[in-house]
């Protein structure tokens, strides 16, 4: 308040004289009636908002500079192409795994050779993940090209006896025979002729 005493030392002042005296004393006079006065808290809030906005602009400019010269539409199209390729490749891997499993279960002698006999265009993966068109082709191949598949245990004529022993007279533990120690063709023939008689 000391500065006011110095302003009014010479007596009463008009508004204009007061403004001039304050200006000479290096003080700024503000007419609060016109809304020129702002509380410090409001000023600090606006200053913080301005700083935040300037930082955001700075970050956005840096991000825009990183994408400078790139076509967003082309990037979006490239992403769609890559997604389609990924989906197709994943579906093919699932289809191939299902085919391998089906051929193994069907006892294919040579899965690669048997796979070549399949029509891959007719094997589809549904939206539910199920494979269609495979089982029918495998069953058809089993009928038309039976040589591609091993026979089921019931259909192995002459390969195993009813007890699982050797029908050609080899070792049968239940009958008390001796184990088959055949290592080559000659000893196999000798064993067959010696046991038969």
Tab-separated table of N, CA, C and O in Angstrom, residues 32-142:
chain	number	residue	atom	x	y	z
A	32	UNK	N	-11.339	-3.018	-13.651
A	32	UNK	CA	-11.966	-4.321	-13.443
A	32	UNK	C	-13.405	-4.361	-13.925
A	32	UNK	O	-13.963	-5.436	-14.123
A	33	UNK	N	-14.020	-3.220	-14.141
A	33	UNK	CA	-15.413	-3.176	-14.574
A	33	UNK	C	-15.570	-3.775	-15.970
A	33	UNK	O	-16.609	-4.321	-16.309
A	34	UNK	N	-14.551	-3.701	-16.779
A	34	UNK	CA	-14.644	-4.221	-18.147
A	34	UNK	C	-14.261	-5.687	-18.260
A	34	UNK	O	-14.196	-6.236	-19.353
A	35	UNK	N	-13.955	-6.375	-17.154
A	35	UNK	CA	-13.621	-7.798	-17.190
A	35	UNK	C	-12.163	-8.051	-17.478
A	35	UNK	O	-11.774	-9.175	-17.785
A	36	UNK	N	-11.318	-7.043	-17.400
A	36	UNK	CA	-9.899	-7.219	-17.696
A	36	UNK	C	-9.171	-7.950	-16.580
A	36	UNK	O	-8.109	-8.490	-16.778
A	37	UNK	N	-9.738	-7.997	-15.384
A	37	UNK	CA	-9.096	-8.660	-14.250
A	37	UNK	C	-9.462	-10.144	-14.269
A	37	UNK	O	-10.615	-10.523	-14.433
A	38	UNK	N	-8.451	-11.009	-14.098
A	38	UNK	CA	-8.664	-12.464	-14.056
A	38	UNK	C	-7.997	-12.973	-12.786
A	38	UNK	O	-6.829	-12.656	-12.530
A	39	UNK	N	-8.676	-13.778	-11.986
A	39	UNK	CA	-8.051	-14.345	-10.792
A	39	UNK	C	-6.858	-15.221	-11.170
A	39	UNK	O	-6.846	-15.874	-12.212
A	40	UNK	N	-5.840	-15.225	-10.312
A	40	UNK	CA	-4.611	-15.963	-10.593
A	40	UNK	C	-4.873	-17.456	-10.796
A	40	UNK	O	-4.265	-18.092	-11.649
A	41	UNK	N	-5.783	-18.051	-10.040
A	41	UNK	CA	-6.087	-19.481	-10.177
A	41	UNK	C	-6.595	-19.800	-11.583
A	41	UNK	O	-6.199	-20.794	-12.201
A	42	UNK	N	-7.477	-18.931	-12.114
A	42	UNK	CA	-7.986	-19.128	-13.478
A	42	UNK	C	-6.863	-18.974	-14.496
A	42	UNK	O	-6.784	-19.733	-15.472
A	43	UNK	N	-6.001	-17.983	-14.261
A	43	UNK	CA	-4.863	-17.775	-15.160
A	43	UNK	C	-3.945	-18.991	-15.158
A	43	UNK	O	-3.514	-19.455	-16.214
A	44	UNK	N	-3.671	-19.566	-13.979
A	44	UNK	CA	-2.809	-20.753	-13.882
A	44	UNK	C	-3.434	-21.959	-14.593
A	44	UNK	O	-2.747	-22.716	-15.277
A	45	UNK	N	-4.748	-22.117	-14.440
A	45	UNK	CA	-5.454	-23.229	-15.103
A	45	UNK	C	-5.338	-23.109	-16.616
A	45	UNK	O	-5.032	-24.087	-17.312
A	46	UNK	N	-5.581	-21.900	-17.127
A	46	UNK	CA	-5.497	-21.689	-18.583
A	46	UNK	C	-4.068	-21.873	-19.082
A	46	UNK	O	-3.834	-22.412	-20.171
A	47	UNK	N	-3.091	-21.442	-18.282
A	47	UNK	CA	-1.686	-21.626	-18.678
A	47	UNK	C	-1.346	-23.109	-18.761
A	47	UNK	O	-0.651	-23.551	-19.686
A	48	UNK	N	-1.862	-23.915	-17.818
A	48	UNK	CA	-1.623	-25.368	-17.839
A	48	UNK	C	-2.297	-26.010	-19.048
A	48	UNK	O	-1.718	-26.878	-19.716
A	49	UNK	N	-3.515	-25.596	-19.360
A	49	UNK	CA	-4.219	-26.119	-20.537
A	49	UNK	C	-3.450	-25.785	-21.810
A	49	UNK	O	-3.352	-26.615	-22.723
A	50	UNK	N	-2.914	-24.566	-21.868
A	50	UNK	CA	-2.137	-24.153	-23.037
A	50	UNK	C	-0.876	-25.002	-23.177
A	50	UNK	O	-0.531	-25.444	-24.280
A	51	UNK	N	-0.197	-25.275	-22.072
A	51	UNK	CA	1.011	-26.114	-22.103
A	51	UNK	C	0.666	-27.523	-22.579
A	51	UNK	O	1.364	-28.099	-23.420
A	52	UNK	N	-0.425	-28.083	-22.050
A	52	UNK	CA	-0.862	-29.422	-22.468
A	52	UNK	C	-1.189	-29.449	-23.955
A	52	UNK	O	-0.791	-30.375	-24.679
A	53	UNK	N	-1.901	-28.428	-24.442
A	53	UNK	CA	-2.256	-28.357	-25.861
A	53	UNK	C	-1.006	-28.257	-26.728
A	53	UNK	O	-0.905	-28.929	-27.767
A	54	UNK	N	-0.050	-27.454	-26.308
A	54	UNK	CA	1.192	-27.317	-27.080
A	54	UNK	C	1.966	-28.640	-27.117
A	54	UNK	O	2.525	-29.009	-28.159
A	55	UNK	N	1.997	-29.363	-26.000
A	55	UNK	CA	2.673	-30.672	-25.987
A	55	UNK	C	1.971	-31.676	-26.892
A	55	UNK	O	2.617	-32.464	-27.585
A	56	UNK	N	0.642	-31.649	-26.881
A	56	UNK	CA	-0.124	-32.544	-27.756
A	56	UNK	C	0.160	-32.234	-29.216
A	56	UNK	O	0.369	-33.145	-30.031
A	57	UNK	N	0.181	-30.968	-29.559
A	57	UNK	CA	0.482	-30.558	-30.938
A	57	UNK	C	1.880	-31.030	-31.332
A	57	UNK	O	2.095	-31.546	-32.428
A	58	UNK	N	2.818	-30.888	-30.419
A	58	UNK	CA	4.196	-31.310	-30.685
A	58	UNK	C	4.253	-32.827	-30.949
A	58	UNK	O	4.896	-33.281	-31.895
A	59	UNK	N	3.554	-33.610	-30.111
A	59	UNK	CA	3.529	-35.063	-30.290
A	59	UNK	C	2.857	-35.455	-31.607
A	59	UNK	O	3.321	-36.356	-32.324
A	60	UNK	N	1.750	-34.782	-31.933
A	60	UNK	CA	1.043	-35.079	-33.183
A	60	UNK	C	1.898	-34.734	-34.402
A	60	UNK	O	1.885	-35.462	-35.405
A	61	UNK	N	2.644	-33.647	-34.312
A	61	UNK	CA	3.527	-33.293	-35.426
A	61	UNK	C	4.614	-34.343	-35.609
A	61	UNK	O	4.960	-34.700	-36.731
A	62	UNK	N	5.159	-34.846	-34.493
A	62	UNK	CA	6.191	-35.890	-34.576
A	62	UNK	C	5.613	-37.170	-35.180
A	62	UNK	O	6.245	-37.818	-36.023
A	63	UNK	N	4.386	-37.521	-34.777
A	63	UNK	CA	3.745	-38.714	-35.320
A	63	UNK	C	3.445	-38.539	-36.806
A	63	UNK	O	3.644	-39.459	-37.611
A	64	UNK	N	2.982	-37.349	-37.186
A	64	UNK	CA	2.685	-37.084	-38.596
A	64	UNK	C	3.957	-37.129	-39.433
A	64	UNK	O	3.942	-37.611	-40.575
A	65	UNK	N	5.045	-36.654	-38.860
A	65	UNK	CA	6.318	-36.665	-39.588
A	65	UNK	C	6.773	-38.102	-39.840
A	65	UNK	O	7.347	-38.405	-40.884
A	66	UNK	N	6.503	-38.999	-38.881
A	66	UNK	CA	6.873	-40.410	-39.053
A	66	UNK	C	6.106	-41.044	-40.206
A	66	UNK	O	6.590	-41.966	-40.857
A	67	UNK	N	4.895	-40.565	-40.461
A	67	UNK	CA	4.070	-41.112	-41.551
A	67	UNK	C	4.182	-40.284	-42.826
A	67	UNK	O	3.450	-40.536	-43.782
A	68	UNK	N	5.069	-39.325	-42.839
A	68	UNK	CA	5.217	-38.443	-43.990
A	68	UNK	C	5.561	-39.259	-45.236
A	68	UNK	O	6.483	-40.073	-45.235
A	69	UNK	N	4.822	-39.069	-46.281
A	69	UNK	CA	5.076	-39.749	-47.549
A	69	UNK	C	4.411	-41.110	-47.672
A	69	UNK	O	4.520	-41.767	-48.698
A	70	UNK	N	3.726	-41.555	-46.642
A	70	UNK	CA	3.064	-42.855	-46.692
A	70	UNK	C	1.588	-42.645	-47.013
A	70	UNK	O	0.965	-41.710	-46.535
A	71	UNK	N	1.057	-43.576	-47.797
A	71	UNK	CA	-0.340	-43.495	-48.198
A	71	UNK	C	-1.178	-44.376	-47.263
A	71	UNK	O	-1.060	-45.601	-47.303
A	72	UNK	N	-2.011	-43.785	-46.414
A	72	UNK	CA	-2.803	-44.591	-45.472
A	72	UNK	C	-3.726	-45.588	-46.169
A	72	UNK	O	-3.920	-46.701	-45.683
A	73	UNK	N	-4.278	-45.225	-47.300
A	73	UNK	CA	-5.175	-46.138	-48.034
A	73	UNK	C	-4.400	-47.356	-48.525
A	73	UNK	O	-4.872	-48.486	-48.420
A	74	UNK	N	-3.182	-47.128	-49.036
A	74	UNK	CA	-2.363	-48.242	-49.507
A	74	UNK	C	-1.973	-49.141	-48.333
A	74	UNK	O	-1.995	-50.364	-48.444
A	75	UNK	N	-1.634	-48.531	-47.193
A	75	UNK	CA	-1.285	-49.321	-46.010
A	75	UNK	C	-2.475	-50.174	-45.558
A	75	UNK	O	-2.311	-51.337	-45.188
A	76	UNK	N	-3.654	-49.608	-45.606
A	76	UNK	CA	-4.862	-50.350	-45.230
A	76	UNK	C	-5.106	-51.507	-46.195
A	76	UNK	O	-5.427	-52.626	-45.776
A	77	UNK	N	-4.934	-51.261	-47.500
A	77	UNK	CA	-5.108	-52.318	-48.501
A	77	UNK	C	-4.064	-53.423	-48.319
A	77	UNK	O	-4.387	-54.612	-48.415
A	78	UNK	N	-2.809	-53.025	-48.046
A	78	UNK	CA	-1.753	-54.016	-47.810
A	78	UNK	C	-2.074	-54.874	-46.595
A	78	UNK	O	-1.846	-56.087	-46.602
A	79	UNK	N	-2.611	-54.254	-45.553
A	79	UNK	CA	-2.976	-54.993	-44.347
A	79	UNK	C	-4.081	-56.002	-44.648
A	79	UNK	O	-4.030	-57.144	-44.166
A	80	UNK	N	-5.055	-55.610	-45.452
A	80	UNK	CA	-6.137	-56.531	-45.815
A	80	UNK	C	-5.587	-57.715	-46.598
A	80	UNK	O	-5.995	-58.864	-46.388
A	81	UNK	N	-4.659	-57.461	-47.525
A	81	UNK	CA	-4.059	-58.534	-48.315
A	81	UNK	C	-3.295	-59.490	-47.408
A	81	UNK	O	-3.411	-60.723	-47.528
A	82	UNK	N	-2.522	-58.938	-46.473
A	82	UNK	CA	-1.763	-59.791	-45.553
A	82	UNK	C	-2.684	-60.604	-44.651
A	82	UNK	O	-2.409	-61.773	-44.361
A	83	UNK	N	-3.798	-60.009	-44.214
A	83	UNK	CA	-4.753	-60.735	-43.369
A	83	UNK	C	-5.380	-61.882	-44.139
A	83	UNK	O	-5.538	-62.988	-43.616
A	84	UNK	N	-5.729	-61.650	-45.405
A	84	UNK	CA	-6.299	-62.704	-46.236
A	84	UNK	C	-5.299	-63.835	-46.435
A	84	UNK	O	-5.651	-65.020	-46.325
A	85	UNK	N	-4.040	-63.483	-46.703
A	85	UNK	CA	-3.001	-64.499	-46.872
A	85	UNK	C	-2.814	-65.300	-45.589
A	85	UNK	O	-2.709	-66.529	-45.619
A	86	UNK	N	-2.805	-64.610	-44.465
A	86	UNK	CA	-2.660	-65.302	-43.170
A	86	UNK	C	-3.818	-66.269	-42.948
A	86	UNK	O	-3.610	-67.415	-42.559
A	87	UNK	N	-5.048	-65.810	-43.205
A	87	UNK	CA	-6.221	-66.665	-43.016
A	87	UNK	C	-6.163	-67.885	-43.930
A	87	UNK	O	-6.474	-69.009	-43.515
A	88	UNK	N	-5.756	-67.675	-45.199
A	88	UNK	CA	-5.649	-68.777	-46.154
A	88	UNK	C	-4.574	-69.765	-45.725
A	88	UNK	O	-4.803	-70.986	-45.735
A	89	UNK	N	-3.404	-69.257	-45.345
A	89	UNK	CA	-2.316	-70.138	-44.919
A	89	UNK	C	-2.695	-70.939	-43.679
A	89	UNK	O	-2.413	-72.140	-43.586
A	90	UNK	N	-3.358	-70.292	-42.731
A	90	UNK	CA	-3.779	-70.986	-41.514
A	90	UNK	C	-4.798	-72.066	-41.839
A	90	UNK	O	-4.722	-73.177	-41.308
A	91	UNK	N	-5.732	-71.765	-42.720
A	91	UNK	CA	-6.736	-72.756	-43.121
A	91	UNK	C	-6.069	-73.934	-43.827
A	91	UNK	O	-6.437	-75.092	-43.609
A	92	UNK	N	-5.077	-73.659	-44.682
A	92	UNK	CA	-4.372	-74.742	-45.378
A	92	UNK	C	-3.600	-75.625	-44.402
A	92	UNK	O	-3.555	-76.848	-44.575
A	93	UNK	N	-2.994	-75.017	-43.386
A	93	UNK	CA	-2.268	-75.802	-42.385
A	93	UNK	C	-3.242	-76.704	-41.635
A	93	UNK	O	-2.957	-77.890	-41.411
A	94	UNK	N	-4.402	-76.155	-41.251
A	94	UNK	CA	-5.407	-76.968	-40.557
A	94	UNK	C	-5.917	-78.088	-41.465
A	94	UNK	O	-6.093	-79.226	-41.022
A	95	UNK	N	-6.145	-77.772	-42.740
A	95	UNK	CA	-6.614	-78.784	-43.690
A	95	UNK	C	-5.575	-79.881	-43.852
A	95	UNK	O	-5.887	-81.068	-43.802
A	96	UNK	N	-4.293	-79.499	-44.024
A	96	UNK	CA	-3.228	-80.475	-44.208
A	96	UNK	C	-3.070	-81.368	-42.981
A	96	UNK	O	-2.844	-82.580	-43.101
A	97	UNK	N	-3.180	-80.777	-41.789
A	97	UNK	CA	-3.085	-81.574	-40.560
A	97	UNK	C	-4.239	-82.566	-40.475
A	97	UNK	O	-4.049	-83.727	-40.082
A	98	UNK	N	-5.442	-82.131	-40.868
A	98	UNK	CA	-6.603	-83.021	-40.848
A	98	UNK	C	-6.428	-84.149	-41.858
A	98	UNK	O	-6.777	-85.307	-41.590
A	99	UNK	N	-5.866	-83.839	-43.024
A	99	UNK	CA	-5.626	-84.870	-44.043
A	99	UNK	C	-4.599	-85.874	-43.527
A	99	UNK	O	-4.799	-87.090	-43.641
A	100	UNK	N	-3.513	-85.391	-42.945
A	100	UNK	CA	-2.488	-86.299	-42.411
A	100	UNK	C	-3.072	-87.213	-41.345
A	100	UNK	O	-2.788	-88.422	-41.318
A	101	UNK	N	-3.887	-86.655	-40.453
A	101	UNK	CA	-4.509	-87.449	-39.401
A	101	UNK	C	-5.454	-88.493	-39.987
A	101	UNK	O	-5.437	-89.657	-39.576
A	102	UNK	N	-6.258	-88.090	-40.964
A	102	UNK	CA	-7.202	-89.029	-41.582
A	102	UNK	C	-6.465	-90.151	-42.299
A	102	UNK	O	-6.866	-91.320	-42.224
A	103	UNK	N	-5.367	-89.824	-42.989
A	103	UNK	CA	-4.607	-90.860	-43.697
A	103	UNK	C	-3.896	-91.799	-42.723
A	103	UNK	O	-3.779	-92.999	-42.982
A	104	UNK	N	-3.437	-91.274	-41.602
A	104	UNK	CA	-2.806	-92.117	-40.588
A	104	UNK	C	-3.834	-93.057	-39.980
A	104	UNK	O	-3.571	-94.254	-39.814
A	105	UNK	N	-5.004	-92.549	-39.668
A	105	UNK	CA	-6.071	-93.387	-39.100
A	105	UNK	C	-6.554	-94.438	-40.096
A	105	UNK	O	-6.999	-95.508	-39.706
A	106	UNK	N	-6.486	-94.101	-41.400
A	106	UNK	CA	-6.925	-95.041	-42.439
A	106	UNK	C	-5.816	-96.032	-42.799
A	106	UNK	O	-6.000	-96.866	-43.671
A	107	UNK	N	-4.651	-95.921	-42.139
A	107	UNK	CA	-3.509	-96.820	-42.357
A	107	UNK	C	-2.978	-96.738	-43.786
A	107	UNK	O	-2.751	-97.766	-44.440
A	108	UNK	N	-2.775	-95.509	-44.264
A	108	UNK	CA	-2.210	-95.329	-45.604
A	108	UNK	C	-0.774	-95.839	-45.590
A	108	UNK	O	-0.008	-95.550	-44.675
A	109	UNK	N	-0.396	-96.604	-46.608
A	109	UNK	CA	0.972	-97.140	-46.688
A	109	UNK	C	1.967	-96.001	-46.918
A	109	UNK	O	3.017	-95.961	-46.301
A	110	UNK	N	1.634	-95.107	-47.818
A	110	UNK	CA	2.503	-93.966	-48.116
A	110	UNK	C	1.606	-92.720	-48.140
A	110	UNK	O	0.936	-92.454	-49.149
A	111	UNK	N	1.587	-91.958	-47.046
A	111	UNK	CA	0.674	-90.802	-46.969
A	111	UNK	C	0.877	-89.783	-48.097
A	111	UNK	O	-0.092	-89.212	-48.584
A	112	UNK	N	2.119	-89.568	-48.531
A	112	UNK	CA	2.341	-88.604	-49.614
A	112	UNK	C	1.734	-89.095	-50.918
A	112	UNK	O	1.128	-88.332	-51.665
A	113	UNK	N	1.915	-90.358	-51.202
A	113	UNK	CA	1.350	-90.932	-52.427
A	113	UNK	C	-0.178	-90.921	-52.354
A	113	UNK	O	-0.854	-90.590	-53.334
A	114	UNK	N	-0.706	-91.267	-51.196
A	114	UNK	CA	-2.162	-91.277	-51.022
A	114	UNK	C	-2.720	-89.858	-51.112
A	114	UNK	O	-3.760	-89.635	-51.715
A	115	UNK	N	-2.002	-88.897	-50.553
A	115	UNK	CA	-2.431	-87.493	-50.623
A	115	UNK	C	-2.527	-87.034	-52.078
A	115	UNK	O	-3.423	-86.275	-52.446
A	116	UNK	N	-1.609	-87.487	-52.912
A	116	UNK	CA	-1.614	-87.099	-54.331
A	116	UNK	C	-2.871	-87.591	-55.036
A	116	UNK	O	-3.293	-87.006	-56.035
A	117	UNK	N	-3.473	-88.653	-54.527
A	117	UNK	CA	-4.679	-89.198	-55.146
A	117	UNK	C	-5.934	-88.439	-54.701
A	117	UNK	O	-7.004	-88.630	-55.275
A	118	UNK	N	-5.806	-87.575	-53.715
A	118	UNK	CA	-6.956	-86.807	-53.228
A	118	UNK	C	-7.169	-85.552	-54.077
A	118	UNK	O	-6.215	-84.966	-54.570
A	119	UNK	N	-8.409	-85.131	-54.205
A	119	UNK	CA	-8.737	-83.875	-54.879
A	119	UNK	C	-8.813	-82.783	-53.806
A	119	UNK	O	-9.800	-82.679	-53.082
A	120	UNK	N	-7.739	-81.987	-53.697
A	120	UNK	CA	-7.653	-80.971	-52.650
A	120	UNK	C	-8.734	-79.903	-52.798
A	120	UNK	O	-9.147	-79.305	-51.803
A	121	UNK	N	-9.181	-79.631	-54.017
A	121	UNK	CA	-10.204	-78.615	-54.237
A	121	UNK	C	-11.540	-79.009	-53.605
A	121	UNK	O	-12.358	-78.136	-53.297
A	122	UNK	N	-11.752	-80.307	-53.425
A	122	UNK	CA	-13.015	-80.781	-52.858
A	122	UNK	C	-12.977	-80.841	-51.334
A	122	UNK	O	-14.006	-81.100	-50.697
A	123	UNK	N	-11.824	-80.621	-50.741
A	123	UNK	CA	-11.690	-80.661	-49.281
A	123	UNK	C	-11.780	-79.223	-48.775
A	123	UNK	O	-10.959	-78.386	-49.110
A	124	UNK	N	-12.798	-78.965	-47.978
A	124	UNK	CA	-13.068	-77.599	-47.506
A	124	UNK	C	-13.109	-77.573	-45.977
A	124	UNK	O	-13.432	-78.563	-45.337
A	125	UNK	N	-12.797	-76.378	-45.439
A	125	UNK	CA	-12.918	-76.154	-44.002
A	125	UNK	C	-14.108	-75.236	-43.797
A	125	UNK	O	-14.152	-74.133	-44.345
A	126	UNK	N	-15.079	-75.688	-43.016
A	126	UNK	CA	-16.270	-74.889	-42.749
A	126	UNK	C	-15.995	-73.795	-41.735
A	126	UNK	O	-14.944	-73.754	-41.091
A	127	UNK	N	-16.948	-72.903	-41.569
A	127	UNK	CA	-16.813	-71.811	-40.603
A	127	UNK	C	-16.699	-72.350	-39.179
A	127	UNK	O	-16.105	-71.720	-38.318
A	128	UNK	N	-17.261	-73.544	-38.948
A	128	UNK	CA	-17.185	-74.159	-37.618
A	128	UNK	C	-15.877	-74.918	-37.413
A	128	UNK	O	-15.641	-75.486	-36.355
A	129	UNK	N	-15.006	-74.942	-38.439
A	129	UNK	CA	-13.706	-75.600	-38.331
A	129	UNK	C	-13.712	-77.051	-38.767
A	129	UNK	O	-12.677	-77.707	-38.748
A	130	UNK	N	-14.861	-77.558	-39.185
A	130	UNK	CA	-14.950	-78.964	-39.602
A	130	UNK	C	-14.504	-79.115	-41.053
A	130	UNK	O	-14.758	-78.268	-41.889
A	131	UNK	N	-13.836	-80.234	-41.319
A	131	UNK	CA	-13.343	-80.542	-42.660
A	131	UNK	C	-14.421	-81.340	-43.387
A	131	UNK	O	-14.934	-82.328	-42.854
A	132	UNK	N	-14.762	-80.921	-44.605
A	132	UNK	CA	-15.744	-81.659	-45.403
A	132	UNK	C	-15.083	-82.126	-46.692
A	132	UNK	O	-14.164	-81.479	-47.195
A	133	UNK	N	-15.563	-83.257	-47.195
A	133	UNK	CA	-15.067	-83.783	-48.462
A	133	UNK	C	-13.853	-84.690	-48.325
A	133	UNK	O	-13.366	-85.232	-49.317
A	134	UNK	N	-13.353	-84.884	-47.127
A	134	UNK	CA	-12.160	-85.707	-46.932
A	134	UNK	C	-12.520	-87.165	-46.680
A	134	UNK	O	-11.994	-88.060	-47.350
A	135	UNK	N	-13.414	-87.408	-45.731
A	135	UNK	CA	-13.753	-88.785	-45.367
A	135	UNK	C	-14.292	-89.568	-46.564
A	135	UNK	O	-13.928	-90.731	-46.767
A	136	UNK	N	-15.135	-88.932	-47.358
A	136	UNK	CA	-15.711	-89.621	-48.520
A	136	UNK	C	-14.616	-89.999	-49.518
A	136	UNK	O	-14.641	-91.102	-50.093
A	137	UNK	N	-13.637	-89.104	-49.721
A	137	UNK	CA	-12.552	-89.404	-50.658
A	137	UNK	C	-11.675	-90.548	-50.141
A	137	UNK	O	-11.263	-91.419	-50.921
A	138	UNK	N	-11.401	-90.552	-48.841
A	138	UNK	CA	-10.568	-91.622	-48.262
A	138	UNK	C	-11.281	-92.967	-48.410
A	138	UNK	O	-10.668	-93.970	-48.801
A	139	UNK	N	-12.573	-92.993	-48.110
A	139	UNK	CA	-13.336	-94.247	-48.242
A	139	UNK	C	-13.373	-94.713	-49.698
A	139	UNK	O	-13.254	-95.899	-49.994
A	140	UNK	N	-13.512	-93.772	-50.618
A	140	UNK	CA	-13.518	-94.111	-52.045
A	140	UNK	C	-12.164	-94.673	-52.473
A	140	UNK	O	-12.097	-95.661	-53.224
A	141	UNK	N	-11.084	-94.062	-51.978
A	141	UNK	CA	-9.751	-94.575	-52.311
A	141	UNK	C	-9.526	-95.964	-51.720
A	141	UNK	O	-8.870	-96.806	-52.336
A	142	UNK	N	-10.061	-96.222	-50.541
A	142	UNK	CA	-9.910	-97.540	-49.918
A	142	UNK	C	-10.572	-98.624	-50.764
A	142	UNK	O	-10.108	-99.759	-50.803
